Coordinates of C-alpha atoms in Angstrom, one line a residue:
X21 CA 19.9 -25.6 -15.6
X22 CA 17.6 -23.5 -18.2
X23 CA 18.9 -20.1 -17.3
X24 CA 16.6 -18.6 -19.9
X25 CA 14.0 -19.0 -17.4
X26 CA 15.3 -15.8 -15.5
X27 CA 13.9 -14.1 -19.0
X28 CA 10.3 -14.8 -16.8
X29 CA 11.5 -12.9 -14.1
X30 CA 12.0 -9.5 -15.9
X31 CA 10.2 -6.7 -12.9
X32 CA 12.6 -9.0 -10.2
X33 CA 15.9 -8.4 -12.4
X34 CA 15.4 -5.2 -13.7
X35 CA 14.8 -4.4 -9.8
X36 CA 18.0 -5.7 -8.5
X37 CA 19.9 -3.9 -11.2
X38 CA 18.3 -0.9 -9.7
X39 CA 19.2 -1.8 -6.3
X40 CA 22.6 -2.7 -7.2
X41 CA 23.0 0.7 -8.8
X42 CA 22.3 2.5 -5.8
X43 CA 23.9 0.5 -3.8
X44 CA 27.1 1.4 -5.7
X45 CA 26.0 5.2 -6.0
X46 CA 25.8 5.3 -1.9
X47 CA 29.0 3.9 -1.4
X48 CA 30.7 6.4 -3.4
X49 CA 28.5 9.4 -3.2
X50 CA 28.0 9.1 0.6
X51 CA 29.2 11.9 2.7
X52 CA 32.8 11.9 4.0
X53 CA 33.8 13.7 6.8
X54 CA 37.1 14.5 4.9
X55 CA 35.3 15.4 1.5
X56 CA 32.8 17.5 0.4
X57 CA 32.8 19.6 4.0
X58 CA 30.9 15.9 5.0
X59 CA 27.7 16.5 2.6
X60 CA 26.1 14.3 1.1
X61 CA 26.1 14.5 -3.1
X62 CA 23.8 12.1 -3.8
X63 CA 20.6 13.6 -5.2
X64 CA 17.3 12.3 -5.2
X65 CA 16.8 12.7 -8.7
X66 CA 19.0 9.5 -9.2
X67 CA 16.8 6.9 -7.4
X68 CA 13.9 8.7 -9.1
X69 CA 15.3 8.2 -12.8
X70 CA 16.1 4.8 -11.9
X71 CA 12.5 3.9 -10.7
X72 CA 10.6 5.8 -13.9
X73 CA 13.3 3.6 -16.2
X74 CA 12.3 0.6 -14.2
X75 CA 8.7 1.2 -14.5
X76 CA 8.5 2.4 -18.5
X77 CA 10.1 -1.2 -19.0
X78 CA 8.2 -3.3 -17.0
X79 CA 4.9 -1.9 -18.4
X80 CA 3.9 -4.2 -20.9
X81 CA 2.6 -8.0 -19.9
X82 CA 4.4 -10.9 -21.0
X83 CA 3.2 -14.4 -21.3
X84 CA 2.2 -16.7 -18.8
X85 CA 5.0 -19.2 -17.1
X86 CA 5.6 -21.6 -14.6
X87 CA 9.4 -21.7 -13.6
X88 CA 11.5 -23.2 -10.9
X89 CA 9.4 -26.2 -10.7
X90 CA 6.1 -23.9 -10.1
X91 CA 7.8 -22.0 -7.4
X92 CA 7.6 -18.9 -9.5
X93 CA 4.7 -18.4 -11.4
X94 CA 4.0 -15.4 -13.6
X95 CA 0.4 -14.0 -15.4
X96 CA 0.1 -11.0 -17.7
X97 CA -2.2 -9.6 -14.5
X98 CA 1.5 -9.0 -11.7
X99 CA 3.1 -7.0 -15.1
X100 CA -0.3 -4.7 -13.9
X101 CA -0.7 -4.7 -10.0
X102 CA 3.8 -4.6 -9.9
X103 CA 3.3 -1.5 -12.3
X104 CA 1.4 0.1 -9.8
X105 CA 3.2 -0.7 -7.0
X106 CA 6.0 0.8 -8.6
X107 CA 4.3 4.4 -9.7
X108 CA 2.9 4.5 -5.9
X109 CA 6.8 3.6 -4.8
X110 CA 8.2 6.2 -7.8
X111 CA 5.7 9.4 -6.4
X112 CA 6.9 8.3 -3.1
X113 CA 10.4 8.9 -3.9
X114 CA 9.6 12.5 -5.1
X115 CA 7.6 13.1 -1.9
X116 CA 11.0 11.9 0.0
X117 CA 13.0 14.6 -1.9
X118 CA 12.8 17.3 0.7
X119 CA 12.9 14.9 3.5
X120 CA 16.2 13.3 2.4
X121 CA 17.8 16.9 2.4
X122 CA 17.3 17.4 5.8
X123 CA 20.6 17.4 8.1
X124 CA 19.6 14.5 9.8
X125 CA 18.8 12.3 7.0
X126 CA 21.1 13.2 3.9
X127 CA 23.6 10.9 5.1
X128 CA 21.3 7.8 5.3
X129 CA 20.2 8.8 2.1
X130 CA 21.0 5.2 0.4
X131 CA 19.9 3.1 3.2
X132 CA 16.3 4.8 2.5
X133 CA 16.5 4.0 -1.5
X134 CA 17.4 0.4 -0.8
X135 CA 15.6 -0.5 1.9
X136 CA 12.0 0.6 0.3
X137 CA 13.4 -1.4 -3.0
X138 CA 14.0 -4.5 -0.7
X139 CA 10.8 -4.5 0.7
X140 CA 9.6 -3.8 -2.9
X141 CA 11.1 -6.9 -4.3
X142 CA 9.7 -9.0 -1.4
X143 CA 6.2 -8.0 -2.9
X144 CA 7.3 -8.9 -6.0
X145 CA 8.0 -12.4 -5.1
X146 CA 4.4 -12.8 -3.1
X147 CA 3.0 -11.4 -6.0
X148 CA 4.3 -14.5 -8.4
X149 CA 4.7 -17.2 -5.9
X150 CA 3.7 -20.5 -6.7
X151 CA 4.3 -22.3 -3.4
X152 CA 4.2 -21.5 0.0
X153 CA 7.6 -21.0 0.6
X154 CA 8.5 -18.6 -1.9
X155 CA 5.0 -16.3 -1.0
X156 CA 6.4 -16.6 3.0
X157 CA 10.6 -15.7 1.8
X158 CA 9.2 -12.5 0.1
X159 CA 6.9 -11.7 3.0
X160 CA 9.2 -11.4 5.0
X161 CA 11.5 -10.1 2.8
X162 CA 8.9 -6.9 2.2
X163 CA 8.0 -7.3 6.1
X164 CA 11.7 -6.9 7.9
X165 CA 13.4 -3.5 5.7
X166 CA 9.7 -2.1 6.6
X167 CA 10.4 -2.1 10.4
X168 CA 13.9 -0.2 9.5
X169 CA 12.2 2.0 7.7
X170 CA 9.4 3.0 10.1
X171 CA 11.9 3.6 12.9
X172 CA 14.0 5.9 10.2
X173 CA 13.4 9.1 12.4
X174 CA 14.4 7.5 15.4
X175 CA 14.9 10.9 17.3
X176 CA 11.9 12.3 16.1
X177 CA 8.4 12.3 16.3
X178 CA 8.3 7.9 18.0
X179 CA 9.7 7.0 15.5
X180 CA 11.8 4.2 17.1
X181 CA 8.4 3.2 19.3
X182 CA 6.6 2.6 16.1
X183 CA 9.3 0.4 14.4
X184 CA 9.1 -1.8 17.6
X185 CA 5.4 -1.7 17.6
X186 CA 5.4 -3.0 14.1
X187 CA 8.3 -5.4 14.5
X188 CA 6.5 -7.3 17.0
X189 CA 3.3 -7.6 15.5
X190 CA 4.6 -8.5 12.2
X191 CA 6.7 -11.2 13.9
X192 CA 3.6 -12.4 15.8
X193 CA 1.1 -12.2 12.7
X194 CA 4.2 -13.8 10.7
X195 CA 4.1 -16.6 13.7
X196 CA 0.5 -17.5 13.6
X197 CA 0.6 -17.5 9.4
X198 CA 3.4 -19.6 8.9
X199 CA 1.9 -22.0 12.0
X200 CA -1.1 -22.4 9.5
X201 CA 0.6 -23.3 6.5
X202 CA 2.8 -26.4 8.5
X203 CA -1.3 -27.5 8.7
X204 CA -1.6 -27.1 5.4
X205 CA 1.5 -29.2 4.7
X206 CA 0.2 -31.5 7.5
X207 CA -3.3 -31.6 5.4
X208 CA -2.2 -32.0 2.2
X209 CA 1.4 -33.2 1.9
X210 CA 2.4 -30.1 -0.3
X211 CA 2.6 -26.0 -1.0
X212 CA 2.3 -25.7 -4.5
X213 CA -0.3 -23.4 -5.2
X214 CA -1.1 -25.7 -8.1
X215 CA -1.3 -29.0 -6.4
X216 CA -3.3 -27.8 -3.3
X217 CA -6.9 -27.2 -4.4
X218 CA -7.2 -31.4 -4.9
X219 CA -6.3 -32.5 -1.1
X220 CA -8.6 -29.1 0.3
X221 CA -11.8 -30.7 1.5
X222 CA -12.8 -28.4 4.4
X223 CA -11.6 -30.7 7.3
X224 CA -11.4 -29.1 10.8
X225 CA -7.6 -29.1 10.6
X226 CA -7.6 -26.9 6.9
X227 CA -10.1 -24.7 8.6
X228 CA -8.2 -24.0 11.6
X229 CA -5.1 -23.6 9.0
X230 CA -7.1 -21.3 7.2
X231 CA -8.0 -19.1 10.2
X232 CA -4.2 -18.6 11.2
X233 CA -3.4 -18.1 7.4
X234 CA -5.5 -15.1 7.0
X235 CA -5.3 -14.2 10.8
X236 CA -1.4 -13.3 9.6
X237 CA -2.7 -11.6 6.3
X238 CA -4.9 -9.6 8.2
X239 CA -2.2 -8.1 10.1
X240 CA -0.7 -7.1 7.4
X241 CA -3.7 -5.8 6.0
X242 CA -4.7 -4.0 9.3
X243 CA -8.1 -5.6 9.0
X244 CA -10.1 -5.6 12.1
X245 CA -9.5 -7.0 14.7
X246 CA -6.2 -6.9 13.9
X247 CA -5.6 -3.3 13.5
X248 CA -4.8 -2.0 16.7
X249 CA -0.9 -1.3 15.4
X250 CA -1.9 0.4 12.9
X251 CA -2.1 3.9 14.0
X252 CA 0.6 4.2 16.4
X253 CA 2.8 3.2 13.9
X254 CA 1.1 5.6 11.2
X255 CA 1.4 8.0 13.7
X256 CA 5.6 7.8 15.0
X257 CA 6.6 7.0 11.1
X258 CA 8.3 9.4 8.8
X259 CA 5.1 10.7 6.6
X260 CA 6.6 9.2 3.2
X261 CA 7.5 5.5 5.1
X262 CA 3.2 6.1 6.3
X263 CA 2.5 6.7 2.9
X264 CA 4.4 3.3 1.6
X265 CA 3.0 1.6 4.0
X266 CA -0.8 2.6 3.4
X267 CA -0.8 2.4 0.0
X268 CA 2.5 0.3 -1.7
X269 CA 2.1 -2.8 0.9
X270 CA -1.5 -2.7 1.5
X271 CA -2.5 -2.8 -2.3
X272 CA 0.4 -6.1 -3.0
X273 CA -1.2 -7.8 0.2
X274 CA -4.4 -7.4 -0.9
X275 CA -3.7 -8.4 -4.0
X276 CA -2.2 -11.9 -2.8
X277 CA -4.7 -12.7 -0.3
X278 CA -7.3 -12.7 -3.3
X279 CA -4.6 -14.9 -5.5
X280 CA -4.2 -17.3 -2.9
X281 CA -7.8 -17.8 -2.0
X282 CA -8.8 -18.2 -5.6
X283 CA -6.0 -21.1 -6.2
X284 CA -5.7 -22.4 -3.2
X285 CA -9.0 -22.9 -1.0
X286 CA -11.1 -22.3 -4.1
X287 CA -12.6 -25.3 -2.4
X288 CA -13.5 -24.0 0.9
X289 CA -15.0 -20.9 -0.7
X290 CA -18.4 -20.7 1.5
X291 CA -15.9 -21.0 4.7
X292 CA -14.0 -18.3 3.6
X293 CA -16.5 -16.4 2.5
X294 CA -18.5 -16.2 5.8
X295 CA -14.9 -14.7 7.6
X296 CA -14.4 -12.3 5.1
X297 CA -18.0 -11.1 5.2
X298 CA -17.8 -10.3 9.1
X299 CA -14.0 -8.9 9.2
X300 CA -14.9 -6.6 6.1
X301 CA -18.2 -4.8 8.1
X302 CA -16.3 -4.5 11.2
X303 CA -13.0 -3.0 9.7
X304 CA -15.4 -0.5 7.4
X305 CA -17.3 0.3 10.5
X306 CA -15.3 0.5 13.3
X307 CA -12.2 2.4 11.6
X308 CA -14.9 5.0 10.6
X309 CA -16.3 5.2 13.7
X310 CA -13.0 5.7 15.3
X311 CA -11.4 8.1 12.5
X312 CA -14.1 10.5 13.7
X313 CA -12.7 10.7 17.2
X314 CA -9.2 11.6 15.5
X315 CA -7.6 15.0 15.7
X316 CA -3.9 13.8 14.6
X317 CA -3.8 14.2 10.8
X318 CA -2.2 11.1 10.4
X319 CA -3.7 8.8 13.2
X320 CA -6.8 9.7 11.0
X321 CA -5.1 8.5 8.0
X322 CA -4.4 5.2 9.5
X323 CA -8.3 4.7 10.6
X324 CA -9.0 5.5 6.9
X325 CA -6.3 3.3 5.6
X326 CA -8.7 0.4 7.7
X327 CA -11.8 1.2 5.9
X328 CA -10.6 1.4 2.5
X329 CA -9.0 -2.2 3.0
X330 CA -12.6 -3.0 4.0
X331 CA -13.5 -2.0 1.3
X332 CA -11.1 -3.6 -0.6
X333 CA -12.4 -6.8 0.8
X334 CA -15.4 -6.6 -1.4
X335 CA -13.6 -6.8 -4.2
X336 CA -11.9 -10.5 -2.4
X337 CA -15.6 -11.8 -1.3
X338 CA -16.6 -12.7 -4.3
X339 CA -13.4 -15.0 -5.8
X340 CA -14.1 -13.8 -9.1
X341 CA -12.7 -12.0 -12.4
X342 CA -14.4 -9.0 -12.1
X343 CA -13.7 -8.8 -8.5
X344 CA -10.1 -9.2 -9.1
X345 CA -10.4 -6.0 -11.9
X346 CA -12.3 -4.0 -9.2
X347 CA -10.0 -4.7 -6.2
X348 CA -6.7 -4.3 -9.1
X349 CA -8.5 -1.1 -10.1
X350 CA -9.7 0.5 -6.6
X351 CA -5.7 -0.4 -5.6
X352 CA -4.7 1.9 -8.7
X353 CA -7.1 4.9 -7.6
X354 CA -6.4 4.9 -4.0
X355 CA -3.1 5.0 -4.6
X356 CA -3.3 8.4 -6.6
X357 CA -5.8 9.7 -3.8
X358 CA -4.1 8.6 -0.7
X359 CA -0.5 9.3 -1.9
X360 CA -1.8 13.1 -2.4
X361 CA -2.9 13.6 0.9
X362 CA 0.6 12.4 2.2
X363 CA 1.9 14.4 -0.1
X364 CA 0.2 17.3 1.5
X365 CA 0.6 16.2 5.0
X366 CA 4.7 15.5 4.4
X367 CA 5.4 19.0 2.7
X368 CA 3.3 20.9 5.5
X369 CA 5.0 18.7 8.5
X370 CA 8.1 19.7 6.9
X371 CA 7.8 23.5 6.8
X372 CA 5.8 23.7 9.8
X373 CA 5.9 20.6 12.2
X374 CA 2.2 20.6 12.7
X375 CA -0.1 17.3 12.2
X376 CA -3.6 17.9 13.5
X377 CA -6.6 19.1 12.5
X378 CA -6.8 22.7 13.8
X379 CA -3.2 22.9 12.7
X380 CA -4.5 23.4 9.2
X381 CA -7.2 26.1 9.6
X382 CA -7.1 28.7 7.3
X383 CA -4.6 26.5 5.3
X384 CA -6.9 27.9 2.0
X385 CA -5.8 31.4 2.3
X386 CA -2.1 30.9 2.7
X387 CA -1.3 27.9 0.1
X388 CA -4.6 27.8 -1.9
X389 CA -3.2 25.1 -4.4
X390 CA -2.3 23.0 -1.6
X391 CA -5.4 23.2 -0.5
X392 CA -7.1 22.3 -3.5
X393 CA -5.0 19.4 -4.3
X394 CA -5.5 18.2 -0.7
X395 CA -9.6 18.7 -1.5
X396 CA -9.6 16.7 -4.4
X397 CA -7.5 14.0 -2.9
X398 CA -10.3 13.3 0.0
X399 CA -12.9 13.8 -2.6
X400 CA -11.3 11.0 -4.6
X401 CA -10.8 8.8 -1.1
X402 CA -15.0 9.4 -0.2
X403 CA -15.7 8.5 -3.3
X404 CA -17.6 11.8 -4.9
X405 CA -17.8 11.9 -8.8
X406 CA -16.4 13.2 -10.8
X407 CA -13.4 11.9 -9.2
X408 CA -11.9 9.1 -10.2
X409 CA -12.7 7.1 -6.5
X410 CA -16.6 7.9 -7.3
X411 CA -16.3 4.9 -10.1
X412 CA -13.5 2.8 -8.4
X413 CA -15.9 2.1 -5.6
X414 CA -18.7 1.8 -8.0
X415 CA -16.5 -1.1 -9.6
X416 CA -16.0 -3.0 -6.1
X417 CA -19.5 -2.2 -5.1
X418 CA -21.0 -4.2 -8.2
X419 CA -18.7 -7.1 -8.0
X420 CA -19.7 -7.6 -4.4
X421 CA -23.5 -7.2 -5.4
X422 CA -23.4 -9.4 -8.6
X423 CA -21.5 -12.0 -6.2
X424 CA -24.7 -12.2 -3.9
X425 CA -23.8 -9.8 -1.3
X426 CA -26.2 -7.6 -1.1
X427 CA -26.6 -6.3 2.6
X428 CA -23.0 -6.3 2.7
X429 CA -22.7 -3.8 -0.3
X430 CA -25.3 -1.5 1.5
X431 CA -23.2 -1.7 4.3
X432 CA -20.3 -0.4 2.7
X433 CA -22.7 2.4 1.3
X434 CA -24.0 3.8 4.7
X435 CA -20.4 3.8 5.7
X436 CA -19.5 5.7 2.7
X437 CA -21.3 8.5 3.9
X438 CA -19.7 8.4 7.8
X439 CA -16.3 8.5 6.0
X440 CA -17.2 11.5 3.9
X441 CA -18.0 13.3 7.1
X442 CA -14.3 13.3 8.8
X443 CA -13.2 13.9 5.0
X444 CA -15.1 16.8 5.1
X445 CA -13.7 17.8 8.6
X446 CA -10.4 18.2 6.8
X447 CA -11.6 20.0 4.2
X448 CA -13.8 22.7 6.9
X449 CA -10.8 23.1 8.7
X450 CA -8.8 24.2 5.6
X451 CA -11.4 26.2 3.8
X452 CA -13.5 27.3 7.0
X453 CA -12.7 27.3 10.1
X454 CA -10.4 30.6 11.3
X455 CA -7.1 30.9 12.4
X456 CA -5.3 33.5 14.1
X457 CA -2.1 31.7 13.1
X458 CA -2.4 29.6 10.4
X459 CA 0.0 27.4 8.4
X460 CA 2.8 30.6 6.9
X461 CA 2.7 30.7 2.9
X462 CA 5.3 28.2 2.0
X463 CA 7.1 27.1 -1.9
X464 CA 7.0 23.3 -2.6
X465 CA 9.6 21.9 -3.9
X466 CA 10.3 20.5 -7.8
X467 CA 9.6 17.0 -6.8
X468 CA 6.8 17.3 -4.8
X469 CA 5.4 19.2 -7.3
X470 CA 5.5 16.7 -9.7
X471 CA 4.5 13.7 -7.2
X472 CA 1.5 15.8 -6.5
X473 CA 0.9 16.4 -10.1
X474 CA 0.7 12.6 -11.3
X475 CA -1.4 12.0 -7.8
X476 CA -3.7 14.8 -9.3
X477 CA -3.2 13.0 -13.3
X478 CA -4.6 9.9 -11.2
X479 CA -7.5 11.4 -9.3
X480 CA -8.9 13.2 -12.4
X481 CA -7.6 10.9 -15.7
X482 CA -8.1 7.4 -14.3
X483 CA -12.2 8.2 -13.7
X484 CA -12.5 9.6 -17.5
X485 CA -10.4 7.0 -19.3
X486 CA -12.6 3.8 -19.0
X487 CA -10.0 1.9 -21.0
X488 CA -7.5 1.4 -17.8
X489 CA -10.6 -0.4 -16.0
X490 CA -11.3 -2.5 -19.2
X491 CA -7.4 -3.1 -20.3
X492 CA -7.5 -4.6 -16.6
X493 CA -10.5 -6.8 -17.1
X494 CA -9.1 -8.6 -20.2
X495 CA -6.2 -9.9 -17.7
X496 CA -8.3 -10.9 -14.8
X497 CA -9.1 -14.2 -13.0
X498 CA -11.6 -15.8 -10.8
X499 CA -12.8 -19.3 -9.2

């Protein structure tokens, strides 16, 4: 055996070696009834250094490879979408900081660190598969620690009610996807992503594999209709495992569904094209439509986090290059934005335990900066210039127009203005509405500062430096 391919594998090594590291650090830093008056010594800031040393490494693309017999395939583009994955992970770490202090938390401290890593490395593998097989192992390898981590809190706040909401449906959508690939096999005699494109002809049997294919990536996606998990399970999860969930897995599934689709039913694009087009108005419309109606901060969050994979989708339609540097892009920027607001919404439900909307009135006078960086964050998510979402939905608009879908892109646009209205409801609430008791004047801590200052870096630097859209572009790839 060649073990110099492994040298092709750098983000999923350099990972394990961080997972390995905190494994050891949690078995000897872990609180001991007998030691340490039973508290726990090991600090956030560990996990943290370990994730910024990870990422600094893995920044720069190598060059293309196919290893393991074309079960693992790697392209100068995963070095880009991983990268951001693993900033959106590292910010979540900071925003966990204050949360993993807590009594009832600092001794599972490790189990949090590695299990958001697993799910992380599960990602990484869908993001490089070649074959079936391997994209399915790290599904569910990303899929499973996620439940564990959704029912962290499971005395507080349905916690444990939202990890058995999820684990259901992402055994049920993980059912129905891998149902369709056995007719893919049956089809076409193999999984290689490679191989696959020359036995696709559009038979009834590869369509009805397609539509329980994507029917399971939709699920993970929370695309309508398969989103009605989503926010009962935004709403009973710790606000940092909500914030991985809406932006970490959602940008690496999107990422995958367009991969797949481009190299594997490149043939069956018009098929394809027609589902997407229909599932991509309904999620934009109806999650807006039903975010409206939302008091609970974060049940809001998770109507939002339906539309903006809508609009996501746009970036999919089309199959091409620039669609895959606007949907890599828009990932990127919603990222910053939507981490932010988490950010906001964790540190307040920590000091204060409240979640909804008239919970925050008056939020401007007591914690002004908070404020502020929550403003610019839903700014950034509505897509108002000069903020850095203004041009990232500029981006996926255009590739869906120059890709023929015109009525689809105006769409999108009239639903950009119904989301801008609940943003704005947030914003009112913070900045207008009174309160006789508002949210008390509260310190953030040092991490949470700094999580909220790269989300800010994000909002405001990623819409002036045009070469992150274009250094993306050069590494893109279509039908």
């Amino acid at each position: 055996m060649d073990y110099s391919q492994f040298l092709h594998m750098r983000e999923e090594l350099s990972l394990v070696v961080v997972l390995l590291l905190l494994f050891l650090a949690d078995l000897f830093m872990s609180p001991d009834a007998h030691k340490n008056d039973g508290k726990a010594r090991l600090n956030t800031m560990f996990p943290v250094i370990l994730m910024a040393i990870h990422t600094a490494i893995n920044l720069i693309p190598g060059t293309a490879a196919d290893i393991f017999g074309g079960m693992y395939h790697y392209m100068p583009m995963h070095t880009v979408i991983k990268s951001i994955l693993n900033v959106g992970t590292l910010i979540v770490f900071l925003m966990a900081h204050e949360w993993m202090k807590r009594e009832d938390t600092s001794f599972k401290q490790g189990e949090f660190y590695v299990l958001t890593l697993s799910t992380l490395f599960g990602m990484y593998l869908m993001i490089s598969a070649g074959h079936f097989l391997m994209f399915f192992i790290g599904l569910e390898t990303a899929s499973v620690p996620m439940a564990a981590l959704i029912a962290f809190d499971k005395y507080r706040h349905n916690s444990a009610e939202a990890g058995a909401k999820y684990i259901l449906t992402a055994l049920f959508s993980s059912a129905l996807l891998l149902f369709g690939l056995s007719m893919i096999y049956g089809s076409a005699g193999t999984l290689y992503f490679d191989d696959l494109p020359a036995h696709i002809d559009g038979n009834p049997l590869q369509i009805m594999a397609f539509v329980f294919f994507f029917t399971g990536m939709a699920f993970k996606l929370s695309l309508v209709p398969f989103h009605l998990w989503t926010a009962d399970v935004y709403e009973g999860a710790p606000s940092t495992v909500t914030a991985y969930l809406s932006v970490v897995s959602k940008g690496s599934a999107a990422f995958v569904l367009l991969t797949i689709l481009i190299k594997v039913f490149a043939p069956m694009i018009n098929d394809w094209q027609e589902v997407l087009y229909w599932v991509t108005i309904a999620s934009i419309t109806i999650a807006n439509i039903f975010a409206i109606r939302q008091q609970n901060l974060k049940r809001l969050m998770a109507f939002s986090s339906i539309s903006q994979a809508g609009y996501i989708m746009l970036g999919v339609i089309g199959g091409t290059a620039q669609g895959m540097t606007a949907l890599v892009y828009y990932v990127l920027v919603y990222a910053a934005a939507n981490l932010g607001v988490f950010a906001v919404i964790t540190i307040v439900a920590l000091r204060s335990q409240k979640f909804t909307l008239e919970d925050y009135a008056g939020l401007y006078k007591t914690n002004p900066k908070i404020a502020l960086l929550m403003t610019l964050s839903l700014f950034s998510l509505a897509g108002i210039p000069p903020f850095a979402g203004f041009f990232s939905k500029f981006f996926i608009f255009m590739a869906a127009f120059d890709a023929g879908f015109h009525l689809l892109v105006f769409i999108a646009l009239v639903n950009t203005v119904i989301s801008l209205y609940y943003y704005l409801l947030i914003v009112k609430a913070m900045y207008i509405t009174p309160s006789e008791n508002p949210i008390p004047t509260f310190r953030s801590d040092r991490c949470t500062k700094w999580g909220l200052a790269l989300c800010t870096l994000g909002i405001i630097g990623l819409g002036i430096a045009s070469v992150v859209y274009q250094s993306i572009d050069k590494l893109a790839f279509g039908i």
